[in-house]
Amino acid sequence: MNNYKELARAAISARRMAYAPYSKFYVGAAILSTDGQIFTGCNVENAAYGAGICAERTAVFKAVSEGAQEFEAIAVCGGNADLDVSAELPLTSPCGICRQALYEFGGDELTVLLVQSEDKWTEMKLGELLTLGFGPKNLA
Ligand code: THU
């Protein structure tokens, strides 16, 4: 997928499903496998705060649990604006735990899109967000 607009839209759409009554910060993610499938995720909070999970890990764990293990890109968007907002979102980047979880399956070359609207995103590599990441190769 050269143009990531479809992936950006999938992340924006997934954000509408976010369950974030405590932080009121709603996050959506969409991960693209190398065979062209898109898996989406949102953050799912919990009254016992530590039991919540971020959108990025929801997406990658959904994908792996359905048989995909190689990925090209992930799109992420977040903000405390209304879930249906069509205005531009603030730039949101994956937390440290999610960077590590993604590194397991994407490595340095995974493209990370920090999406603000379906036409605006910042494109990075996971290796830039997580330098000298610890991954499967370290245990080989
Ligand atoms: N969150 C994500 O889902 N992804 C991120 O990249 C940053 C943080 C969630 C976790 C929590 O539900 C809320 O945003 C506030 O931290």
PDB file of C-alpha atoms and ligand atoms in Angstrom, residues 20 23 25 27 43 45 53-56 76 92-95 98, ligand 1:
ATOM      1  CA  ALA A  20     -12.026   5.521  27.746  1.00  0.00           C
ATOM      2  CA  SER A  23      -8.941   9.392  30.785  1.00  0.00           C
ATOM      3  CA  PHE A  25      -8.525  10.209  25.715  1.00  0.00           C
ATOM      4  CA  VAL A  27      -7.270   6.300  20.620  1.00  0.00           C
ATOM      5  CA  ASN A  43      -7.984   1.663  23.826  1.00  0.00           C
ATOM      6  CA  GLU A  45      -9.844   1.139  29.888  1.00  0.00           C
ATOM      7  CA  ILE A  53      -4.915  -1.630  27.155  1.00  0.00           C
ATOM      8  CA  CYS A  54      -3.815   0.782  24.446  1.00  0.00           C
ATOM      9  CA  ALA A  55      -5.208   0.859  20.915  1.00  0.00           C
ATOM     10  CA  GLU A  56      -1.927  -0.235  19.311  1.00  0.00           C
ATOM     11  CA  VAL A  76      -2.403   5.686  15.266  1.00  0.00           C
ATOM     12  CA  THR A  92      -0.297  11.091  19.278  1.00  0.00           C
ATOM     13  CA  SER A  93       2.544   8.590  19.296  1.00  0.00           C
ATOM     14  CA  PRO A  94       2.656   5.073  20.780  1.00  0.00           C
ATOM     15  CA  CYS A  95       3.584   4.678  24.444  1.00  0.00           C
ATOM     16  CA  CYS A  98       3.327  -0.400  22.699  1.00  0.00           C
TER      17      CYS A  98
HETATM   18  N1  THU B   1      -3.252   5.289  24.898  1.00  0.00           N
HETATM   19  C1  THU B   1      -3.293   4.525  23.764  1.00  0.00           C
HETATM   20  O1  THU B   1      -4.237   3.768  23.543  1.00  0.00           O
HETATM   21  N2  THU B   1      -2.256   4.626  22.888  1.00  0.00           N
HETATM   22  C2  THU B   1      -1.247   5.524  23.007  1.00  0.00           C
HETATM   23  O2  THU B   1      -0.387   5.577  22.146  1.00  0.00           O
HETATM   24  C3  THU B   1      -1.199   6.436  24.145  1.00  0.00           C
HETATM   25  C4  THU B   1      -2.154   6.150  25.238  1.00  0.00           C
HETATM   26  C5  THU B   1      -4.399   5.234  25.800  1.00  0.00           C
HETATM   27  C6  THU B   1      -4.150   4.563  27.120  1.00  0.00           C
HETATM   28  C7  THU B   1      -5.230   5.205  27.971  1.00  0.00           C
HETATM   29  O3  THU B   1      -6.450   4.503  27.758  1.00  0.00           O
HETATM   30  C8  THU B   1      -5.382   6.591  27.394  1.00  0.00           C
HETATM   31  O4  THU B   1      -4.816   6.538  26.104  1.00  0.00           O
HETATM   32  C9  THU B   1      -4.691   7.674  28.207  1.00  0.00           C
HETATM   33  O5  THU B   1      -3.381   7.348  28.457  1.00  0.00           O
END
